[in-house]
Short mmCIF file of C-alpha atoms and ligand atoms in Angstrom, two decimals:
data_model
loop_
_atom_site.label_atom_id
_atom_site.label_comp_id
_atom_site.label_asym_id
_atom_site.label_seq_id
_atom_site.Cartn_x
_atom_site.Cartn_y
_atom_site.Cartn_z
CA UNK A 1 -37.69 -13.79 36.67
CA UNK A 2 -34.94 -11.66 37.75
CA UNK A 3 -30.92 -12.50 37.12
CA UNK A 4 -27.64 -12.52 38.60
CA UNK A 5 -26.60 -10.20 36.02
CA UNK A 6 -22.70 -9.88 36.30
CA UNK A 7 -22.14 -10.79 39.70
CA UNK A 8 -20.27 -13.75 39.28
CA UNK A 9 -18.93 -13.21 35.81
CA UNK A 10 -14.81 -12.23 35.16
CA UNK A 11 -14.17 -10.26 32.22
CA UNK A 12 -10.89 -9.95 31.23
CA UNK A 13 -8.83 -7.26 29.79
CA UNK A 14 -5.44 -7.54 28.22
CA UNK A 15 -3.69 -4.18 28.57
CA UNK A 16 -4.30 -1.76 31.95
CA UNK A 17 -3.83 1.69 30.85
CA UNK A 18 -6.26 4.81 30.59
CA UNK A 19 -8.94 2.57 28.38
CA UNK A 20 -9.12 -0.23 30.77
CA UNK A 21 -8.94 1.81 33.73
CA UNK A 22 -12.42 4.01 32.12
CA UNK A 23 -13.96 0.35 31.11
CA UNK A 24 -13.67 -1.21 34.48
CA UNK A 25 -14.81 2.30 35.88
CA UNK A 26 -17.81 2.02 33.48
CA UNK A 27 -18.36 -2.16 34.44
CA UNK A 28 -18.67 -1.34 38.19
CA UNK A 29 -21.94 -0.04 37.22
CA UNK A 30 -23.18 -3.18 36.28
CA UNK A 31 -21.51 -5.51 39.36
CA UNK A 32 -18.85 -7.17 36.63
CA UNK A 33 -15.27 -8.48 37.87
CA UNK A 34 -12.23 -7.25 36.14
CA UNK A 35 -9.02 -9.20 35.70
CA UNK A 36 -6.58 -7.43 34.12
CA UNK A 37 -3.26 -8.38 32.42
CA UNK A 38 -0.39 -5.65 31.74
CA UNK A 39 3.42 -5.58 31.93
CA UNK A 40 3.62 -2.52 33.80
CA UNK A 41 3.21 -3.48 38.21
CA UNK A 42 2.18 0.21 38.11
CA UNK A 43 -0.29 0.69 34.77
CA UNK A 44 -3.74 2.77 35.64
CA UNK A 45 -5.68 -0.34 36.06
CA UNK A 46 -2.91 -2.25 38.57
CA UNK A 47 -5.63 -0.60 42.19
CA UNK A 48 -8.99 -1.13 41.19
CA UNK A 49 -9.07 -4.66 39.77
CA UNK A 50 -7.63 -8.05 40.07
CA UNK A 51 -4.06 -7.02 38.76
CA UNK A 52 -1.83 -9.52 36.64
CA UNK A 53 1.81 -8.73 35.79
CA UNK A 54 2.29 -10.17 32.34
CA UNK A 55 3.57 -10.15 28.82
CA UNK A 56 0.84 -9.42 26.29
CA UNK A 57 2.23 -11.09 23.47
CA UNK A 58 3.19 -14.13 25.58
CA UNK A 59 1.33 -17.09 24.63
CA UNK A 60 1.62 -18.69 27.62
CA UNK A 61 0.84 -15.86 29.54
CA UNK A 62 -1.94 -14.84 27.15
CA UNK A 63 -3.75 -18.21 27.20
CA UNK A 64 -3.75 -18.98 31.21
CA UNK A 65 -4.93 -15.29 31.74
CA UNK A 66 -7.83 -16.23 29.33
CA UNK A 67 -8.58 -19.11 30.87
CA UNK A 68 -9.68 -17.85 34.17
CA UNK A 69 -11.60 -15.24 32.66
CA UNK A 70 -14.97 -16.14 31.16
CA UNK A 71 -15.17 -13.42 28.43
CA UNK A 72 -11.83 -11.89 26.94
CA UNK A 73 -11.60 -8.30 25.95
CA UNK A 74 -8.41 -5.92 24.83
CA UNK A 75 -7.81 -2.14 25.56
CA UNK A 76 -5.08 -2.41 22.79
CA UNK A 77 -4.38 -4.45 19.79
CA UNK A 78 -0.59 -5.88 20.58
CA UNK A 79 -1.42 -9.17 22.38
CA UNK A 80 -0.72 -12.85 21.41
CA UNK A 81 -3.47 -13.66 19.22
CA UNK A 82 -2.50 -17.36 18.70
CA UNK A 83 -3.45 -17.47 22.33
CA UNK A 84 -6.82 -16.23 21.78
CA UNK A 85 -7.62 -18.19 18.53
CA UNK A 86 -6.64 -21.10 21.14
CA UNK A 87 -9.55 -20.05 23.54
CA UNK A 88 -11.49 -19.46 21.57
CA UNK A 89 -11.18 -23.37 20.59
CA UNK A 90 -11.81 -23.88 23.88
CA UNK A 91 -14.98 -22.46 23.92
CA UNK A 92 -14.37 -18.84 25.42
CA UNK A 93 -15.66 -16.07 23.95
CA UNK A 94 -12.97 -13.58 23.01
CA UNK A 95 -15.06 -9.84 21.79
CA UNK A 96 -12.96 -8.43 19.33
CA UNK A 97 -12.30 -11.83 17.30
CA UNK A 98 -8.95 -12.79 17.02
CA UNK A 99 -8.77 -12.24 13.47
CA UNK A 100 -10.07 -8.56 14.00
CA UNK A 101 -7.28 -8.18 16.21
CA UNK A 102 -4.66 -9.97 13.73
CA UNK A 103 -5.71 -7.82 10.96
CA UNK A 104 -5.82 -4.47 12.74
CA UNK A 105 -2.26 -4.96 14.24
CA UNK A 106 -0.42 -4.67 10.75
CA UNK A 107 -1.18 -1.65 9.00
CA UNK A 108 -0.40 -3.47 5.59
CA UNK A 109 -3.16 -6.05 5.76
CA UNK A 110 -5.76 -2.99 6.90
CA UNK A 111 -4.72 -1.52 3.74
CA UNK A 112 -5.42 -4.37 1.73
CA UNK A 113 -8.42 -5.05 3.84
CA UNK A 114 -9.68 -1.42 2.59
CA UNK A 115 -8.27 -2.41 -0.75
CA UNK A 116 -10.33 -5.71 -0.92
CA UNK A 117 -13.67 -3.96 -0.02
CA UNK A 118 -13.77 -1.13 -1.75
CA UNK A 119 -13.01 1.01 1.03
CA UNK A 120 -11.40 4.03 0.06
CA UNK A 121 -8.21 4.89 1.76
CA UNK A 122 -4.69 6.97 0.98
CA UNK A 123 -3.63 5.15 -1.77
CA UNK A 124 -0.43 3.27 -0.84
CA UNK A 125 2.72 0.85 -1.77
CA UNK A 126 3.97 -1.84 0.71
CA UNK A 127 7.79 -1.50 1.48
CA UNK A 128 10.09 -4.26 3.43
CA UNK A 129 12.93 -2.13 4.33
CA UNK A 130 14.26 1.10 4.28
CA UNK A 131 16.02 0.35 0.67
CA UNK A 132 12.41 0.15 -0.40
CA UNK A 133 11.52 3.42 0.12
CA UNK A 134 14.34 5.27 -0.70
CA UNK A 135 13.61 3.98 -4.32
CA UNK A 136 10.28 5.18 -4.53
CA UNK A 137 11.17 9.13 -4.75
CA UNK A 138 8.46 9.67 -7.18
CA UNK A 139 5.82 8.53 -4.65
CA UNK A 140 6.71 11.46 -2.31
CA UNK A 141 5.74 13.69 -0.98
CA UNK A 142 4.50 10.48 1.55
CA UNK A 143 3.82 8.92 4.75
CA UNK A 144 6.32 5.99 5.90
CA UNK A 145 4.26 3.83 8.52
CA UNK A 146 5.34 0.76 10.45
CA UNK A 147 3.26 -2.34 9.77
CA UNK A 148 3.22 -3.28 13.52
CA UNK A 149 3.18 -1.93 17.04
CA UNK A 150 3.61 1.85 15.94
CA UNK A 151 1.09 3.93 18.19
CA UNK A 152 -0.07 7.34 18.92
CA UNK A 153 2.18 8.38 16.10
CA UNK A 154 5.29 6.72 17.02
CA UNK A 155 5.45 4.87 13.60
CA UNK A 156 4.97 7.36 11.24
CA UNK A 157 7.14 9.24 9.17
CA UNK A 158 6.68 12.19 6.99
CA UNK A 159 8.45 12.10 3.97
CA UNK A 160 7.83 15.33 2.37
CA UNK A 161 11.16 15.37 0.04
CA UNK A 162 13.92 13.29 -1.12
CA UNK A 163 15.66 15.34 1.81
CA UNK A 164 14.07 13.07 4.04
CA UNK A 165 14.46 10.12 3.02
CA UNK A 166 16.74 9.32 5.00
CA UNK A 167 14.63 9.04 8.26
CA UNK A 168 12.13 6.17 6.45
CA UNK A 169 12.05 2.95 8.73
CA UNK A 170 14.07 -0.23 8.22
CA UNK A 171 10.62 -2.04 8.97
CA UNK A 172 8.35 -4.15 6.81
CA UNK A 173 5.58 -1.42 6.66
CA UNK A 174 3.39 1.21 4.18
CA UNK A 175 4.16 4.27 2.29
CA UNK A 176 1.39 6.24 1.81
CA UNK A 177 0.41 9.03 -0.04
CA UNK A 178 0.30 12.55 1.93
CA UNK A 179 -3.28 13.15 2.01
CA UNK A 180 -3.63 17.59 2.11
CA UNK A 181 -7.16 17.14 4.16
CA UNK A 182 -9.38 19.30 5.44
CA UNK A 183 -10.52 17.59 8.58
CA UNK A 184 -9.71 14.40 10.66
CA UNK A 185 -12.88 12.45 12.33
CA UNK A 186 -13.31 9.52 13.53
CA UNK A 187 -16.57 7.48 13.85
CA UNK A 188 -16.92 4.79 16.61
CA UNK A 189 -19.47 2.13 15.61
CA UNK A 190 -20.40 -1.22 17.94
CA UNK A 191 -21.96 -4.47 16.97
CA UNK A 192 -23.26 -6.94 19.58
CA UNK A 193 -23.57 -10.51 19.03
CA UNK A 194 -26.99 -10.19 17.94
CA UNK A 195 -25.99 -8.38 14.80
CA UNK A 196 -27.11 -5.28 15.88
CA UNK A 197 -24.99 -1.79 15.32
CA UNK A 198 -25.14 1.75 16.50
CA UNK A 199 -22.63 4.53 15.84
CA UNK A 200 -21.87 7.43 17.42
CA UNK A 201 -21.78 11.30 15.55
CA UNK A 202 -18.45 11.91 14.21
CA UNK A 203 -16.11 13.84 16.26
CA UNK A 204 -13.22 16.02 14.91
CA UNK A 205 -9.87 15.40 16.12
CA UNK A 206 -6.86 18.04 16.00
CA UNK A 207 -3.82 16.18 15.56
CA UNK A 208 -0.34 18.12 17.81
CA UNK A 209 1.91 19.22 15.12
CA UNK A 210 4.89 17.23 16.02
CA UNK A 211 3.87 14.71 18.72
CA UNK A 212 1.35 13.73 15.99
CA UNK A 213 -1.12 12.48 18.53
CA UNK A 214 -4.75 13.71 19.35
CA UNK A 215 -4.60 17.05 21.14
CA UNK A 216 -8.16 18.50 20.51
CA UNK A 217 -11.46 17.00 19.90
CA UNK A 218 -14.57 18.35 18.87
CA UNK A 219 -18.08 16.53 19.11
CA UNK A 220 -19.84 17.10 16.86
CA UNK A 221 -17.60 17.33 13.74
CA UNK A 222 -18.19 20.28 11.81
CA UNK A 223 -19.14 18.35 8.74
CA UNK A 224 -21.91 18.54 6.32
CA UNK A 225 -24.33 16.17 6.68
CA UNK A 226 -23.82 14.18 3.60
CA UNK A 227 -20.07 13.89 5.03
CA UNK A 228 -21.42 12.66 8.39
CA UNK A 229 -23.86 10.23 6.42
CA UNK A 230 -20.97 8.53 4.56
CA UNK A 231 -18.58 8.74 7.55
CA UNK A 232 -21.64 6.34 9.13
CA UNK A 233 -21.98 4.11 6.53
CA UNK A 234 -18.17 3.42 5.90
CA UNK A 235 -17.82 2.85 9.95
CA UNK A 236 -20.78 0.48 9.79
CA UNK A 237 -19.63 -1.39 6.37
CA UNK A 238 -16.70 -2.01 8.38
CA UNK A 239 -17.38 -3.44 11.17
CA UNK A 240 -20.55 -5.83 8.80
CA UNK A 241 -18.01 -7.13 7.03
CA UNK A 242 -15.40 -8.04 9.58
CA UNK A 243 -18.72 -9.36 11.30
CA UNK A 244 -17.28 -7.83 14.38
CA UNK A 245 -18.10 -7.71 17.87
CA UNK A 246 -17.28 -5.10 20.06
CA UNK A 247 -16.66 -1.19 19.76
CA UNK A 248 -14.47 -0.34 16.38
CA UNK A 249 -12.90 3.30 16.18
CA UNK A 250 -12.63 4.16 12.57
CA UNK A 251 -10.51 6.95 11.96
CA UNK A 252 -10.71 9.22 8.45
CA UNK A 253 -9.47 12.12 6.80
CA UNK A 254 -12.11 14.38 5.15
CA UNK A 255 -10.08 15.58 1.86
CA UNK A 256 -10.86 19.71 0.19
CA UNK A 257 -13.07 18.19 -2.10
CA UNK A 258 -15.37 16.31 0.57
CA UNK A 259 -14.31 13.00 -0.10
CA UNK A 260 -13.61 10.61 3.20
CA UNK A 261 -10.69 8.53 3.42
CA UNK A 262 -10.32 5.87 6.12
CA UNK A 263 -7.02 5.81 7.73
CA UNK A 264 -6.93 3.52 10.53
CA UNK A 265 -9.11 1.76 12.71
CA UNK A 266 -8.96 0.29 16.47
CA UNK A 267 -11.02 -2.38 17.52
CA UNK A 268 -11.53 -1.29 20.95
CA UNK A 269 -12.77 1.89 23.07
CA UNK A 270 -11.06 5.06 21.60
CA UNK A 271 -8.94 8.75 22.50
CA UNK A 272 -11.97 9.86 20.38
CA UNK A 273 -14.63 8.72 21.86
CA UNK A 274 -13.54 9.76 25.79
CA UNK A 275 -15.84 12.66 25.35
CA UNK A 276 -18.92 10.45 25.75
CA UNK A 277 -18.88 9.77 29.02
CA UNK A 278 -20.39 13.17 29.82
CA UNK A 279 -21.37 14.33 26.62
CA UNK A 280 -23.67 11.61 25.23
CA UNK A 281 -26.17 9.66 26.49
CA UNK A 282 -24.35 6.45 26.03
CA UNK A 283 -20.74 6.49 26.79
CA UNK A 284 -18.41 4.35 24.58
CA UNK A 285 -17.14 2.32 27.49
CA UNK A 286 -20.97 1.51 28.37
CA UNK A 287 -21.62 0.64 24.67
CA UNK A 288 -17.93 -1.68 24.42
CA UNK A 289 -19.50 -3.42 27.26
CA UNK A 290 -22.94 -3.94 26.11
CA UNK A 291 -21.58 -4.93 22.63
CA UNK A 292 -19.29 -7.79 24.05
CA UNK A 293 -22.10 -8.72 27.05
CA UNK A 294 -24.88 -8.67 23.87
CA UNK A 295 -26.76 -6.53 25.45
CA UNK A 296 -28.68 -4.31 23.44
CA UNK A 297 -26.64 -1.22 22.40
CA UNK A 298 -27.34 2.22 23.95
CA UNK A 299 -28.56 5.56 21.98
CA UNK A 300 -25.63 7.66 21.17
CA UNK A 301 -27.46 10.86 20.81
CA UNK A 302 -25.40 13.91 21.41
CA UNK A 303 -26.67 15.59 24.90
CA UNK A 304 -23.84 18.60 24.82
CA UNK A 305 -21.99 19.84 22.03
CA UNK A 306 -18.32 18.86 24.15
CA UNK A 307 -14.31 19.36 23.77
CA UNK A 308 -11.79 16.86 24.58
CA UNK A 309 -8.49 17.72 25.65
CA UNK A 310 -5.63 15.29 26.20
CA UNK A 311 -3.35 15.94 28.97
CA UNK A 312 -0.26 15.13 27.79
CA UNK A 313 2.94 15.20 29.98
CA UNK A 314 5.08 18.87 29.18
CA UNK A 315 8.12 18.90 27.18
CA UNK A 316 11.31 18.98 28.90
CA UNK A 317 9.95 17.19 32.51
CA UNK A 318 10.34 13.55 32.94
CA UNK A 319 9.82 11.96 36.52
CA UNK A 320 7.19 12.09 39.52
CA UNK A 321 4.44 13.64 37.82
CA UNK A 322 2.54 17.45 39.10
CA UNK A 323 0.14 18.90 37.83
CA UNK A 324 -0.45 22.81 37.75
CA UNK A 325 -3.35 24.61 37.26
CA UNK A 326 -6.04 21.94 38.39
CA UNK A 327 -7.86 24.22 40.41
CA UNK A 328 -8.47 27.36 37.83
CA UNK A 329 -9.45 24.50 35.71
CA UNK A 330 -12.46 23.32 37.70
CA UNK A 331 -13.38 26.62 38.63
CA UNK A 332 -15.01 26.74 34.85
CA UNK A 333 -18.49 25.09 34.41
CA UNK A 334 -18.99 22.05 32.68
CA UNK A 335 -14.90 20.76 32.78
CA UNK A 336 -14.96 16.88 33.56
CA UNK A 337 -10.96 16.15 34.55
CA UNK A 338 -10.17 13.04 34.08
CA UNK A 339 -6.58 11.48 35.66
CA UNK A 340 -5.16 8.33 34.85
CA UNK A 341 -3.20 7.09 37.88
CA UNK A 342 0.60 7.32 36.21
CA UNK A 343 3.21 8.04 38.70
CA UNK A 344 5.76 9.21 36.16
CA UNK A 345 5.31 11.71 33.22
CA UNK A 346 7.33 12.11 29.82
CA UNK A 347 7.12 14.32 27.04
CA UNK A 348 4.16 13.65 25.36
CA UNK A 349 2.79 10.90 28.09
CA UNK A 350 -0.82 10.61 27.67
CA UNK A 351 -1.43 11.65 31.59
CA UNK A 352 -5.44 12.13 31.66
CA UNK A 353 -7.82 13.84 29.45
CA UNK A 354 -10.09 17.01 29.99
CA UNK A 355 -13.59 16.76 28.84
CA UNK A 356 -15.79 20.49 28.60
CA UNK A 357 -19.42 20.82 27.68
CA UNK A 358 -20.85 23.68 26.49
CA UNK A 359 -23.73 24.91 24.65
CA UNK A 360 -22.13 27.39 22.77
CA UNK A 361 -19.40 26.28 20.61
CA UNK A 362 -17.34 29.55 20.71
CA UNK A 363 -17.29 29.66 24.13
CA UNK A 364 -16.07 25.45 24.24
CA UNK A 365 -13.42 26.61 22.13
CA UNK A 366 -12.81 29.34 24.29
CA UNK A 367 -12.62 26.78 28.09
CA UNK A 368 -10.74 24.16 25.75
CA UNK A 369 -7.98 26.96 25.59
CA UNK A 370 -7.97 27.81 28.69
CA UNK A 371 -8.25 23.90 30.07
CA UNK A 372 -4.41 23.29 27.28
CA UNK A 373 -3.25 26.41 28.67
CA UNK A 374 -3.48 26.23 32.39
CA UNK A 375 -3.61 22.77 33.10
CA UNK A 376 0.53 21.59 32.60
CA UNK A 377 1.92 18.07 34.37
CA UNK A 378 4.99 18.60 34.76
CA UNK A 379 7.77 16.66 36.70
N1 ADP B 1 -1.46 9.67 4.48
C1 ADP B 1 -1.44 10.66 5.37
N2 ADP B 1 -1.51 11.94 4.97
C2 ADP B 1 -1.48 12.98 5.86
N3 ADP B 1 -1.38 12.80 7.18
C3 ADP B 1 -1.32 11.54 7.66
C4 ADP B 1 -1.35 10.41 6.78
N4 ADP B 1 -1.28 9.30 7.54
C5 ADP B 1 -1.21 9.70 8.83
N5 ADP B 1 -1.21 11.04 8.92
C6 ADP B 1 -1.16 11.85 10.17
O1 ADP B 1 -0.49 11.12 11.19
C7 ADP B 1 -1.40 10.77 12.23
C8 ADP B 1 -1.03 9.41 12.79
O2 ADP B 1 -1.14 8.41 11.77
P1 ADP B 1 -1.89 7.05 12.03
O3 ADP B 1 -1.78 6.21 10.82
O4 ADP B 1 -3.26 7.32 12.52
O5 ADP B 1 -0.94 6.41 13.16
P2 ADP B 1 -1.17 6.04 14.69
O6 ADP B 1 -1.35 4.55 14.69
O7 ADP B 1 0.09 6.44 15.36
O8 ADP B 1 -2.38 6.77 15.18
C9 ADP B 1 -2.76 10.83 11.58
O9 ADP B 1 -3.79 10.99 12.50
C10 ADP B 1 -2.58 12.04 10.66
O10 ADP B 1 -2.64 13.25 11.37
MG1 MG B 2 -4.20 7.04 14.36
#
């Protein structure tokens, strides 16, 4: 006997930028319904779904919108989650859990969380104020973070001398200990209902110097393989013991001496995994849904060594967005461009993302360069 599959089914998705957009793009593969709730009249997802202007961390807002969805999903972690605990009492199902999404919204109880399972991480103090950390000047040189809502490097702070003190945040939040790595990778792991999880390889992420967000990528990481075994196991521990389901981004810093520290996590599809949808043979928007449809999960096996390149909007332009250099870009083989729909650009806007496959990784280093250099949006 055949089924309906997703025909009739409404999955909803709190937050409509880039990640939804790519999700729903991924869903209409499958016949599912999107209903999407954002702030933002304009946000990447507001043309090709059923669009709902709304506060995420509204309850109000948060709990109707659930309730004429019958599965709840997030494309980022600031939402109401009283709301969803709430519909969840009511019987919806709600892929992260609630208390996934609690947890991974304040960076202090993620440290602890690390803390509590023997998870190693940058060891760290928790500070209430800015008083707090000016009083810890033998902890330096260190990294202020905000607990909550800091993103894409918006809430952290290097403090690399007493000098700098000054610019710590009057926030409740972490001070952490300036890890000198070698590499940055993140492993994204999924676990369906069933219990069942898959990761995919670690990729290698190249952080912008200032803007402190994700500029390169690299898939696979250049890692050994004992590194890439551990990297698996902690991204799979993880998600076990938050007996999560869903797709979980676990981001780490491999240290000189080869040991792996987690950072940060995001319970939700990930800047590093966007290279999958043309580089391996299950993308992680594919895999997010089949992990919160319990479906079983797709094999992640590489297909093309691949780059990832972030568009981000050029300094100094802010308004109607252009972009330059499109063309020469797709004139290379094997570039996948990727837009996401904004109208306006800003410094440092995430505007779309460049993926480039090749077989030969000095030549993908070589088309990544070319893809940052050529391709600007400015205003
Ligand atoms: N303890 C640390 N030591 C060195 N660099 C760090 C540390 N913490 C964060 N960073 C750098 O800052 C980036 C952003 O920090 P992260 O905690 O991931 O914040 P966000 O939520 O903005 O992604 C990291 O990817 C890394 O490059
Ligand atoms: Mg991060």
């Amino acid at each position: 006997m055949g089924q309906k599959f997703y025909q009739d089914f409404k999955l909803g998705i709190l937050g409509g930028g880039q990640l939804g957009r790519m999700l729903i793009q991924s869903g209409m593969d499958w016949n599912i319904n999107f209903s999407v709730l954002d702030p933002d009249p304009n946000a990447p997802c507001h043309s090709i779904c059923e669009f709902k202007t709304g506060i995420l961390t509204d309850y109000n807002t948060v709990l109707e919108f659930g309730q004429s969805s019958d599965l709840i999903t997030i494309e980022l972690e600031n939402v109401n989650v009283n709301a969803l605990k709430e519909l969840v009492r009511q019987g919806k199902k709600v892929f992260p859990q609630p208390h996934v999404i609690e947890m991974v919204q304040d960076k202090r109880l993620q440290k602890n969380f690390y803390k509590d399972n023997n998870i190693l991480t940058a060891e760290f103090l928790l500070v209430e104020n800015k008083r707090e950390v000016v009083a810890q000047k033998a902890f330096l040189p260190a990294v202020n973070k905000l607990g909550r809502e800091g993103y894409d490097g918006r809430g952290v702070q290097l403090l690399r001398s007493e000098k700098d003190l000054d610019r710590a945040f009057d926030a409740p939040g972490i001070l952490e200990k300036l890890v000198n790595f070698e590499k940055e990778i993140s492993v994204i792991v999924a676990r369906n209902e069933a219990g069942e999880t898959q990761t995919f390889p670690a990729v290698e992420m190249v952080f912008h110097p200032e803007a402190n967000l994700v500029e390169y990528l690299f898939s696979p990481a250049a890692i050994s393989e004992t590194v890439a075994k551990e990297a698996d196991q902690i991204a799979r521990k993880i998600i076990k013991e938050l007996k999560m389901v869903g797709l979980l981004a676990v981001e780490m810093f491999v240290t000189k001496d080869q040991k792996i520290l987690v950072n940060e996590m995001a319970p939700r599809p990930h800047n590093s995994g966007h290279h999958t949808l043309e580089a391996n043979l299950t993308s992680q928007y594919h895999q997010h849904l089949r992990a919160i449809l319990n479906l079983p999960l797709g094999d992640t096996s590489i297909v093309q060594a691949s780059a990832m390149v972030n568009l981000l909007g050029e300094e100094g332009f802010s308004g109607q967005a252009k972009y330059n250099g499109l063309e020469e870009a797709l004139k290379l083989p094997g570039v996948y461009v990727h837009l996401y729909g904004k109208k306006f650009t800003k410094p440092f806007r995430k505007m779309g993302h460049v993926t480039i496959v090749d077989e030969n990784m000095e030549s993908l280093k070589k088309k990544a360069n070319f893809v940052k250099s050529t391709l600007k949006i400015t205003a």
